[in-house]
CSV table of C-alpha atoms in Angstrom, one decimal:
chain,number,residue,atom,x,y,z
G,1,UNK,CA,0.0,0.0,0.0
G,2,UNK,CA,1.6,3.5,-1.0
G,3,UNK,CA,1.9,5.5,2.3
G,4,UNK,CA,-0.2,8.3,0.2
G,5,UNK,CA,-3.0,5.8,0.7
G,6,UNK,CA,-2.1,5.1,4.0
G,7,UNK,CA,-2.7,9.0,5.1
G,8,UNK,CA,-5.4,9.2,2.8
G,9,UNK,CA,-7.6,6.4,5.6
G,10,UNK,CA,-5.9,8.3,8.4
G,11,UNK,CA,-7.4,11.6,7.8
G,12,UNK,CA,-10.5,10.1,6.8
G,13,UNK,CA,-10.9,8.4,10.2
G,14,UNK,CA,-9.3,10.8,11.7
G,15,UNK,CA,-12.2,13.6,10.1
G,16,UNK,CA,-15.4,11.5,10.7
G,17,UNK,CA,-14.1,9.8,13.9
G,18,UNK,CA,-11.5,11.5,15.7
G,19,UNK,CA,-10.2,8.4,15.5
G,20,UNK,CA,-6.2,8.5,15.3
G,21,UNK,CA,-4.6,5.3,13.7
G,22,UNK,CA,-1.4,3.8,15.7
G,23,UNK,CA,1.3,1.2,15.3
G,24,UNK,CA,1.2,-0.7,11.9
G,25,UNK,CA,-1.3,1.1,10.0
G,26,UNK,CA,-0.8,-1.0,6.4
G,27,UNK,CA,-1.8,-4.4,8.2
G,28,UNK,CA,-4.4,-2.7,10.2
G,29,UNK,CA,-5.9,-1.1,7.3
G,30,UNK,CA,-5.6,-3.8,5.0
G,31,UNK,CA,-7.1,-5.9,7.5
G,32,UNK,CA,-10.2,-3.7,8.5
G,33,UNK,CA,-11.0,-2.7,5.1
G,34,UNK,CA,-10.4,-6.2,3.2
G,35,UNK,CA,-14.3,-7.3,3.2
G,36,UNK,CA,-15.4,-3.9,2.5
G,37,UNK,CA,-13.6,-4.1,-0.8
G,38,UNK,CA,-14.7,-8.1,-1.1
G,39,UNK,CA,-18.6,-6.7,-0.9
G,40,UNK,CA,-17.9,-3.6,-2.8
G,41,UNK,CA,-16.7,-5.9,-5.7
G,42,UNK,CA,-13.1,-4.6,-5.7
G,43,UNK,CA,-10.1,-6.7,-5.9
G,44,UNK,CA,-8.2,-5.0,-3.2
G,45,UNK,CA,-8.3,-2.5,-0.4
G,46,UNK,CA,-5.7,-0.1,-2.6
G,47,UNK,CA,-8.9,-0.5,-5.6
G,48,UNK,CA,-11.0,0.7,-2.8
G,49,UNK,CA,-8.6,3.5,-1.9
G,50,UNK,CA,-8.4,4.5,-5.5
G,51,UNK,CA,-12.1,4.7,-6.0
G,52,UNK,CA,-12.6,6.5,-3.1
G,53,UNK,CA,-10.1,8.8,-3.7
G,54,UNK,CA,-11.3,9.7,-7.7
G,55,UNK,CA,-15.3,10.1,-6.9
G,56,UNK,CA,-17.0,11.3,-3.4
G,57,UNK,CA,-19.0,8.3,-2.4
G,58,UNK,CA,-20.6,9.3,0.7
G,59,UNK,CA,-22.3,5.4,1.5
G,60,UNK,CA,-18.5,3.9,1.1
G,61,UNK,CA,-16.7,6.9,3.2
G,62,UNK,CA,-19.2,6.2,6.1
G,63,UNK,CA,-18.4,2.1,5.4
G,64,UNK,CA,-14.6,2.5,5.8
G,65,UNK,CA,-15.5,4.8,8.8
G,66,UNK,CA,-16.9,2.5,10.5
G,67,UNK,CA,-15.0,-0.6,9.4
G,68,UNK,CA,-11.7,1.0,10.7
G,69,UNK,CA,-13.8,1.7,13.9
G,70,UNK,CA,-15.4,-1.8,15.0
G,71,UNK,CA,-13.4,-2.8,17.8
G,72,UNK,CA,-12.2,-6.3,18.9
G,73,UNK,CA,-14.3,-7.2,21.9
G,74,UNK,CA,-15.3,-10.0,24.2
G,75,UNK,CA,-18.4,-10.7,26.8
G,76,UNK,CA,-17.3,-9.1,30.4
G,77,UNK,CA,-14.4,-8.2,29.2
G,78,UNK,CA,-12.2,-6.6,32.2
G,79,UNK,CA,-13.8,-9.3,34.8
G,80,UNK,CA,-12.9,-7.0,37.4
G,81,UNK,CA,-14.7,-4.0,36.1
G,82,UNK,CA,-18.0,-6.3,35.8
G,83,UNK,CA,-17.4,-7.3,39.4
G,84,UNK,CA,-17.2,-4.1,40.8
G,85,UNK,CA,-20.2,-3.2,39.1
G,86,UNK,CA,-22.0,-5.8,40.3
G,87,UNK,CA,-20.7,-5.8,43.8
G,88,UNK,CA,-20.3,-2.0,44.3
G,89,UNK,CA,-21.5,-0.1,41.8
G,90,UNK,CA,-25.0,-0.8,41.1
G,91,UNK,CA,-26.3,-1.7,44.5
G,92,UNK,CA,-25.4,1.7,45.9
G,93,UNK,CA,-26.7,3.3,42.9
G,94,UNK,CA,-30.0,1.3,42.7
G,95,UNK,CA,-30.7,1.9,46.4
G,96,UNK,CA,-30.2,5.7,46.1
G,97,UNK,CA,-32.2,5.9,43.3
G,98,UNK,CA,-35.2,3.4,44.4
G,99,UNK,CA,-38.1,3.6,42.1
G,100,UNK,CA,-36.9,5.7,40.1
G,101,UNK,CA,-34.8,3.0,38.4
G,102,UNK,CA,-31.1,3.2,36.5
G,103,UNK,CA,-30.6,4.9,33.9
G,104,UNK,CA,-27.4,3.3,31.5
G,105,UNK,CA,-25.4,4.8,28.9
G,106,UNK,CA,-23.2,2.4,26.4
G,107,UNK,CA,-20.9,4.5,24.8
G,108,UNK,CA,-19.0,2.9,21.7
G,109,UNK,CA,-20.7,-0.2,22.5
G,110,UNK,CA,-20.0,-2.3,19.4
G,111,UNK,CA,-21.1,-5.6,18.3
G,112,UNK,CA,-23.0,-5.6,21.7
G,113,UNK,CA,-20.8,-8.4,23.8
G,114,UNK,CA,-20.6,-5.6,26.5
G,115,UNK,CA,-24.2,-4.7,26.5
G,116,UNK,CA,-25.4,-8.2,26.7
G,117,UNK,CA,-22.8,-9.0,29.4
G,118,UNK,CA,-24.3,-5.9,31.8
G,119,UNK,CA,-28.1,-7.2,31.1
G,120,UNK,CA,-27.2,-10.8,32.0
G,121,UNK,CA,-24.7,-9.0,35.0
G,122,UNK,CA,-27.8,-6.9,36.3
G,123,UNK,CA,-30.7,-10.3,35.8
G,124,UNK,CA,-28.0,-12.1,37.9
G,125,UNK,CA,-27.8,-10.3,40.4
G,126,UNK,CA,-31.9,-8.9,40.9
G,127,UNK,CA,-31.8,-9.6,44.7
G,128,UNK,CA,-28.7,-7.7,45.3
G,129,UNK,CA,-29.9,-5.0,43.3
G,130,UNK,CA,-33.4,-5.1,44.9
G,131,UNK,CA,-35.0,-5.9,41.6
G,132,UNK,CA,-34.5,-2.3,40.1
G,133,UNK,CA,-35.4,-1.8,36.8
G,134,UNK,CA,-32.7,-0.5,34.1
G,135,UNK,CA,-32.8,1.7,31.1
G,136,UNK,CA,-30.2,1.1,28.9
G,137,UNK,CA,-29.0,2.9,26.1
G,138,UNK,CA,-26.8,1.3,23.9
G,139,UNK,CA,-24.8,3.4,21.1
G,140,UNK,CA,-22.0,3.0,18.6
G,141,UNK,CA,-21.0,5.1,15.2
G,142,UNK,CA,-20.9,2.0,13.3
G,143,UNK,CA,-24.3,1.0,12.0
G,144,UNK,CA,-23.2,-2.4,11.2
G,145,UNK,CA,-22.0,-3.3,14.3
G,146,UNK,CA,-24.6,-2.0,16.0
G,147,UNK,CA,-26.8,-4.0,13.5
G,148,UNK,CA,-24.9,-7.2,14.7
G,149,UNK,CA,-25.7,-6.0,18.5
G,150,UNK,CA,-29.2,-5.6,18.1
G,151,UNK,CA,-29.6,-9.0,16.2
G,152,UNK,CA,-28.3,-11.0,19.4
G,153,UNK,CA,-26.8,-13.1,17.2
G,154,UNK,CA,-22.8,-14.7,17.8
G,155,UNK,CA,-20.7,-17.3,16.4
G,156,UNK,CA,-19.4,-20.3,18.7
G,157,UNK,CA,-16.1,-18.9,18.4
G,158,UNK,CA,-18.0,-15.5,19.7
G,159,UNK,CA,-19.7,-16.9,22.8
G,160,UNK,CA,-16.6,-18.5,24.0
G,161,UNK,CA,-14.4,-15.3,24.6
G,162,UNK,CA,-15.4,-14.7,28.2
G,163,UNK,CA,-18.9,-15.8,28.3
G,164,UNK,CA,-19.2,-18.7,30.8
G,165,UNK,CA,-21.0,-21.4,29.9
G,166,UNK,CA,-23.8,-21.4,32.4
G,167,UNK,CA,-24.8,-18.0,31.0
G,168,UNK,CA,-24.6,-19.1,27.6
G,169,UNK,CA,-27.1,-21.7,28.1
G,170,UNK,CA,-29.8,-20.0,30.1
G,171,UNK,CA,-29.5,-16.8,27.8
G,172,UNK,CA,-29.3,-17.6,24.5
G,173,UNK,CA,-30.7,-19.9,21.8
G,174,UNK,CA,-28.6,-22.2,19.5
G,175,UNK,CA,-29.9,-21.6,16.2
G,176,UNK,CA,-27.9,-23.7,13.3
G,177,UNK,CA,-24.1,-22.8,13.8
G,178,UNK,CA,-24.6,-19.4,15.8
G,179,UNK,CA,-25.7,-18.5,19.3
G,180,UNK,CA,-28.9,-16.0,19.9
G,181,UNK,CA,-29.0,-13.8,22.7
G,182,UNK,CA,-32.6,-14.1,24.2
G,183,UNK,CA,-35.9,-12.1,22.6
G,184,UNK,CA,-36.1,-10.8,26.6
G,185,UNK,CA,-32.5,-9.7,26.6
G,186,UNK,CA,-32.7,-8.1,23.0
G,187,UNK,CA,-35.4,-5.6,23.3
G,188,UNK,CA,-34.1,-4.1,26.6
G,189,UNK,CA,-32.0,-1.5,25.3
G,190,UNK,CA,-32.5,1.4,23.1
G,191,UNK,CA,-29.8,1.1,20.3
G,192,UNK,CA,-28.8,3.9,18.5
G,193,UNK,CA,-26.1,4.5,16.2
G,194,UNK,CA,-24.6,7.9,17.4
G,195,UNK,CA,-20.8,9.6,16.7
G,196,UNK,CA,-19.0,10.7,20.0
G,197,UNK,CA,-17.9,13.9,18.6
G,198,UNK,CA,-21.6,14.8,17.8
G,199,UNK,CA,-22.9,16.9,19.9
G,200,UNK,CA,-24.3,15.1,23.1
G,201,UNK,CA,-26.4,17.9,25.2
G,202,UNK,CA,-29.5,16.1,24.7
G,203,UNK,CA,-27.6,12.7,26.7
G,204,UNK,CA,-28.2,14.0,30.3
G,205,UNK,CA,-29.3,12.2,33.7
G,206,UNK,CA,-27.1,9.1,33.2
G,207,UNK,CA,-26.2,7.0,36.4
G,208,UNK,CA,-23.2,4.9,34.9
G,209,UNK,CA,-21.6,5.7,31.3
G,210,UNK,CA,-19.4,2.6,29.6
G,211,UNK,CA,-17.0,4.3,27.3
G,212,UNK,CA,-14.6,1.4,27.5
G,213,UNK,CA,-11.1,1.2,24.9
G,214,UNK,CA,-12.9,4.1,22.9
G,215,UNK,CA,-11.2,7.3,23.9
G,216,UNK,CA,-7.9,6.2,23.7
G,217,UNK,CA,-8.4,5.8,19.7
G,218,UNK,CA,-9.2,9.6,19.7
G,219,UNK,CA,-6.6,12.3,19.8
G,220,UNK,CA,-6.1,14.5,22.6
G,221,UNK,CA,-8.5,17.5,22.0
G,222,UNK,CA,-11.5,15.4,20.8
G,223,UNK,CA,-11.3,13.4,23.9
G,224,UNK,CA,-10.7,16.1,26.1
G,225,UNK,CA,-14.2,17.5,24.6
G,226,UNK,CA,-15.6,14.1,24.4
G,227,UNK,CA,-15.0,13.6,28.3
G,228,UNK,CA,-16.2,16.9,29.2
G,229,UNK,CA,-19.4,16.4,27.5
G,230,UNK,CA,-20.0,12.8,29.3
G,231,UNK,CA,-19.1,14.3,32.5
G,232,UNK,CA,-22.3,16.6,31.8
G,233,UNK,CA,-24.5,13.3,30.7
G,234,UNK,CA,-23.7,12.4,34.5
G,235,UNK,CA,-25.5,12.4,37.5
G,236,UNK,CA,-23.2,13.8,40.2
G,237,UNK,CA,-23.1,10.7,42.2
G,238,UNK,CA,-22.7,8.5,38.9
G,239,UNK,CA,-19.8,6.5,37.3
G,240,UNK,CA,-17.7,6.6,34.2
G,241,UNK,CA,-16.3,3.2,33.3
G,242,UNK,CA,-13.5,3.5,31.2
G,243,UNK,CA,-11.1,0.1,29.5
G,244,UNK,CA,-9.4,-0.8,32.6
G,245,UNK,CA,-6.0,0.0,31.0
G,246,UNK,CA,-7.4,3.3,29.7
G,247,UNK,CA,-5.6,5.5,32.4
G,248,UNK,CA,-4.3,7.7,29.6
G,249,UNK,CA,-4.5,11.8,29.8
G,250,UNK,CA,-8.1,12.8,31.4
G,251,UNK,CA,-9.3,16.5,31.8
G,252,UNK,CA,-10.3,17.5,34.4
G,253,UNK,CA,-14.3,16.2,34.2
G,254,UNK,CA,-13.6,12.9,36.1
G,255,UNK,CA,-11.7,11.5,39.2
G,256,UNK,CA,-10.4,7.8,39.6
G,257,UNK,CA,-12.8,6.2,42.0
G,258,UNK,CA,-13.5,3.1,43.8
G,259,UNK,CA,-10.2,1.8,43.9
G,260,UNK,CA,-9.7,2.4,40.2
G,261,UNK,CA,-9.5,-0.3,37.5
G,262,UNK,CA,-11.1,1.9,35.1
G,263,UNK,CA,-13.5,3.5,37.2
G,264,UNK,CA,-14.5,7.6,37.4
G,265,UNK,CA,-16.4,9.9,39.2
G,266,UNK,CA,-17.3,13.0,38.0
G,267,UNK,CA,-15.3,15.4,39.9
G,268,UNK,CA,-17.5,17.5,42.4
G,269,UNK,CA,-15.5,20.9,41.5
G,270,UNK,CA,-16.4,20.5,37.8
G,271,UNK,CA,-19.9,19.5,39.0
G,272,UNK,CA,-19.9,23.3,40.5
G,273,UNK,CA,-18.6,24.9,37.6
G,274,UNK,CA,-20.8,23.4,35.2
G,275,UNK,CA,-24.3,23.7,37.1
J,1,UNK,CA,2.4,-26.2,39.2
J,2,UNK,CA,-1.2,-27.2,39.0
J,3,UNK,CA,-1.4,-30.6,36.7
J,4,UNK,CA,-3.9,-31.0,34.1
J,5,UNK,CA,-5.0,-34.0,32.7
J,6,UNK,CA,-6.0,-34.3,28.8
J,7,UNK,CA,-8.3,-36.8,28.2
J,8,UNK,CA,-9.1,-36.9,24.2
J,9,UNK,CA,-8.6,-40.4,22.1
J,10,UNK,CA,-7.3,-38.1,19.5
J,11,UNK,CA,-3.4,-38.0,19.5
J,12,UNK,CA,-3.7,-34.9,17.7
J,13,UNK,CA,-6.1,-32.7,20.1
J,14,UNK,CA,-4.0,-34.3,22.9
J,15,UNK,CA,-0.8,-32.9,21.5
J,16,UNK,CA,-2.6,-29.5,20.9
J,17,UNK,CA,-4.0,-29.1,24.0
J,18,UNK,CA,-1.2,-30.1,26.4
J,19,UNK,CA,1.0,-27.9,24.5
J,20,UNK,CA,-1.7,-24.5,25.0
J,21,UNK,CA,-1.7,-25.8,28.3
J,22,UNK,CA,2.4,-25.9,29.1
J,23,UNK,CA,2.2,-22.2,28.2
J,24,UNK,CA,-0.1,-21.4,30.9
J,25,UNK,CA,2.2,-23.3,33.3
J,26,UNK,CA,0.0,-26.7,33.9
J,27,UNK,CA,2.1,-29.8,34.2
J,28,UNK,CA,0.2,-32.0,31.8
J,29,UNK,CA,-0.6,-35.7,31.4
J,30,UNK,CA,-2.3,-38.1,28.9
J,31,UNK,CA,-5.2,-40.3,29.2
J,32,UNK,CA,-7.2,-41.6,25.5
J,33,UNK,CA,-10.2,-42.9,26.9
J,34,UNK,CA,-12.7,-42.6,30.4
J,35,UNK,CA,-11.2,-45.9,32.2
J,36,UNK,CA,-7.7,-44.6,31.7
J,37,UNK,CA,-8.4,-40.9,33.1
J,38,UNK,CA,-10.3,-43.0,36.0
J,39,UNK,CA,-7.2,-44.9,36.6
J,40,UNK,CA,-4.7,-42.3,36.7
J,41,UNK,CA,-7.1,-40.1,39.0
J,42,UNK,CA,-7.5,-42.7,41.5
J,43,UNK,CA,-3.4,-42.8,41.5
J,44,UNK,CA,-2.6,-39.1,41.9
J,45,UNK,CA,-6.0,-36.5,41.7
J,46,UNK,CA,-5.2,-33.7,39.4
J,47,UNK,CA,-6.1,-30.0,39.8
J,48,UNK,CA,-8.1,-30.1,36.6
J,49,UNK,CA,-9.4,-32.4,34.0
J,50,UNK,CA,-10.0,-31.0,30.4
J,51,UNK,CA,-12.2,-33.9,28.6
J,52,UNK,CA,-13.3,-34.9,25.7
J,53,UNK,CA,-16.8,-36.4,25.5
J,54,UNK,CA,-17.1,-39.0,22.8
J,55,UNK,CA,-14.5,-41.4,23.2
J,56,UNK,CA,-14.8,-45.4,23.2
J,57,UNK,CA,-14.5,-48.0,26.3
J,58,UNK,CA,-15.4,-45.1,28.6
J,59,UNK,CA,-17.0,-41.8,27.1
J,60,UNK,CA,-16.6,-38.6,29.0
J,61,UNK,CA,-19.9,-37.9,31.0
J,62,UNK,CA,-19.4,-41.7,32.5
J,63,UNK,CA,-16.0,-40.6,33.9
J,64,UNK,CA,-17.5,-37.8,35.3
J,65,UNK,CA,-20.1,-39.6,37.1
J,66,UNK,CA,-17.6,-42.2,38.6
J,67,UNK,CA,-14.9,-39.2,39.2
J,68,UNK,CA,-17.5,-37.3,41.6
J,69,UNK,CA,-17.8,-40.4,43.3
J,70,UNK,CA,-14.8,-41.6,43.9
J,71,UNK,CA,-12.8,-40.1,47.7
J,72,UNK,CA,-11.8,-36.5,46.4
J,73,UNK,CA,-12.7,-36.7,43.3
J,74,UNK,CA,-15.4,-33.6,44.4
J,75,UNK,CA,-11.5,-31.9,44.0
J,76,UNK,CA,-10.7,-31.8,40.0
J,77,UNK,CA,-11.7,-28.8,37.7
J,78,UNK,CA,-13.5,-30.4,34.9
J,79,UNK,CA,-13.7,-28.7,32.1
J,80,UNK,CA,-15.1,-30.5,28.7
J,81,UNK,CA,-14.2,-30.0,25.5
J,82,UNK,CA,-15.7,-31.7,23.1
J,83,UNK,CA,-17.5,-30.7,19.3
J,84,UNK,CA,-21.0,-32.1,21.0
J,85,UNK,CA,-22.9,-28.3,21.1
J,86,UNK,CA,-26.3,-29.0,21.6
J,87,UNK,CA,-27.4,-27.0,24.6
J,88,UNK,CA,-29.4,-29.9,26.3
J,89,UNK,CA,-26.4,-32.2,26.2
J,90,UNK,CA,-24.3,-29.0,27.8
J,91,UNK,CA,-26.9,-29.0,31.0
J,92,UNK,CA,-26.3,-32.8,31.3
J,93,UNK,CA,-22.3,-32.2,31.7
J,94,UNK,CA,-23.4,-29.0,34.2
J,95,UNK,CA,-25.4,-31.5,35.9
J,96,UNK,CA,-22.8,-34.2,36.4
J,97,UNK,CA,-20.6,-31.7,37.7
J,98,UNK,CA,-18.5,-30.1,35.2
J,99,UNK,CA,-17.3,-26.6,35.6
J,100,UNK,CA,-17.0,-25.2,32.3
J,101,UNK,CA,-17.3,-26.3,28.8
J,102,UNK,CA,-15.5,-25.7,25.5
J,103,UNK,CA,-17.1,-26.2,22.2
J,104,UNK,CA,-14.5,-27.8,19.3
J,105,UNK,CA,-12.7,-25.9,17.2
J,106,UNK,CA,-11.0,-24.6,20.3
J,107,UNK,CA,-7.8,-21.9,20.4
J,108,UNK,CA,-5.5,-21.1,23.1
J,109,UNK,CA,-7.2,-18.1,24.0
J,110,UNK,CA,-10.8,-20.2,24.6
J,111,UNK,CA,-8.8,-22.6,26.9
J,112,UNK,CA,-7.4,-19.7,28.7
J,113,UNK,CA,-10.5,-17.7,29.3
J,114,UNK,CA,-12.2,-20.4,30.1
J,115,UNK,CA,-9.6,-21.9,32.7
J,116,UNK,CA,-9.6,-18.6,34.2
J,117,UNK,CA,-13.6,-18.6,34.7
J,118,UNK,CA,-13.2,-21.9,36.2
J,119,UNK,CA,-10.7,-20.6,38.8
J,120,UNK,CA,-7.8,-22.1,37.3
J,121,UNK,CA,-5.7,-19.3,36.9
């Protein structure tokens, strides 16, 4: 791949994204982009390149977009951040808010392994959490992953990357070769495909916000304003769970909390400032 | 170091398996069918047993039933791995007492995951 191509993808991501490519960007390209040229009908990711580059296709901008964007994932991955959440998190929110219910923002949340892990996390553990009710919001820029998320549905490879098998069974439904995440699981969340860098003022009221291995793909301003504008999606007394190796540069919005691993709060002197 | 017990009658998935399992630091050993495992248990109780479920003279679920019985044979990890994927078949091995369960074609990472949901590591 000529590196003109290779900074041609960057500052397309980069443009409708924010989304800064790192490390090895010819395999990483060529590997993200390879079926979107198979579907197109091209031969290769530079034919793709090329046609990009000589007419503006809007449809195949948004696809490489989002195919450089889908991001490797597993079902509760970070098992410590799940157990906090389940332990900790959760059960002091849900008793503070009662009635009321929770109210649950996935951020970035891709083919949905994270989403379905927290539904099954949160049906688990109903008499911890003094059977509160959850609404869940579940959001990605890529409409074909979020597509995937919606359907439920996972390969066997899938459903054995951190998925134990006593979940699998009472949760989803072998159909053929794949794995399908129960009809009761499925409609519980509100999906919607939604870009980060948007503007998010109508997002408010939000008692925990996943946002995990997302930021870190941005560059340093977008994030910055990214993070700022989640920290006002967040109740005061709310959390921000983050990739638990995500401890990178953070303005000033959040605070580590509860013994870290990932885990914010949003800082009570930005609180101030912004109310 | 923890020892792990492959039971498979394939030489092949044997080989694959103890090796994936030397990298996460298990001393292995070998067993091709259900009577064997039984026998090598009764000598010296693993920490875990990954088995395989079709396998002739004694399949896997029987050596499950016996292992439970036998005097600390409550002890072992079991974890199957097998290419039988039919959910109702996967409650019977719950049942019997296994503690997780691997579907064939397995990778290192699966067997990793997995041991570490079942305490392992």
């Amino acid at each position: 791949m000529k590196p003109e191509d290779l900074e041609f993808v960057a500052a397309l991501a980069r443009n409708r994204t924010g989304m800064v490519l790192r490390g090895d960007k010819a395999f990483f390209i060529e590997n993200r982009l390879g079926s979107l040229a198979r579907r197109e009908g091209l031969p290769s990711v530079p034919a793709l390149i090329q046609r990009l580059k000589s007419e503006p296709d809007e449809a195949l901008a948004r696809g490489v977009a989002e195919a450089l964007t889908i991001g490797e994932t597993a079902f509760f991955r970070d098992r410590t951040t799940f157990e906090r959440l389940a332990e900790d998190i959760l059960p002091d929110l849900a008793a503070a808010r009662g009635d009321k219910g929770l109210r649950i923002w996935c951020a970035g949340c891709s083919t949905g392994q994270e989403v379905y892990s927290l539904l099954m996390l949160i049906e688990e553990n109903q008499a911890r959490l003094g059977g509160v009710k959850a609404e869940i919001l579940a959001t990605d820029l890529s409409e074909r992953a979020l597509e995937k998320a919606q359907s439920g549905v996972y390969t066997q490879f899938e459903v054995q990357r951190g998925l134990p098998i006593r979940l699998l069974i009472r949760y989803f439904d072998k159909i053929d070769d794949t794995w399908r995440a129960s009809a009761g699981l499925r409609q519980l969340p509100r999906w919607a495909p939604l870009n980060l860098t948007d503007d998010l003022r109508a997002l408010r009221g939000f008692d925990v916000i996943l946002c995990r291995n997302v930021l870190s793909h941005f560059d340093i301003t977008v994030r910055s304003r990214v993070m700022e504008q989640m920290a006002m999606a967040l109740a005061p007394d709310g959390c921000l769970v983050l990739g638990a190796d995500e401890a990178a540069s953070f303005p000033d919005a959040f605070e580590p909390a509860r013994g870290g691993a990932g885990l914010y709060s949003r800082n009570p002197a930005f609180a101030r400032a912004a109310a | 170091m923890k020892m792990c017990l492959v039971v498979d009658d394939s030489r092949v998935v044997r080989k694959v398996a103890r090796r994936i399992l030397e990298t996460l630091d298990f001393e292995t050993a070998e067993a091709a069918d259900g009577l064997e495992a039984l026998a090598f248990c009764r000598a010296a109780m693993p920490e875990a047993v990954l088995l395989d479920w079709s396998m002739p003279v004694m399949d896997g679920l029987e050596f499950l039933r016996r292992l439970r019985k036998e005097p600390g044979g409550e002890g072992p990890v079991v974890v199957f791995c097998t290419s039988e994927n039919d959910p109702i078949r996967i409650a019977e091995a719950l049942e019997h007492g296994a503690d997780e369960y691997i579907m064939k074609p397995f990778d290192g990472d699966i067997i990793e995951a997995k041991f570490a949901q079942a305490g392992l590591i």
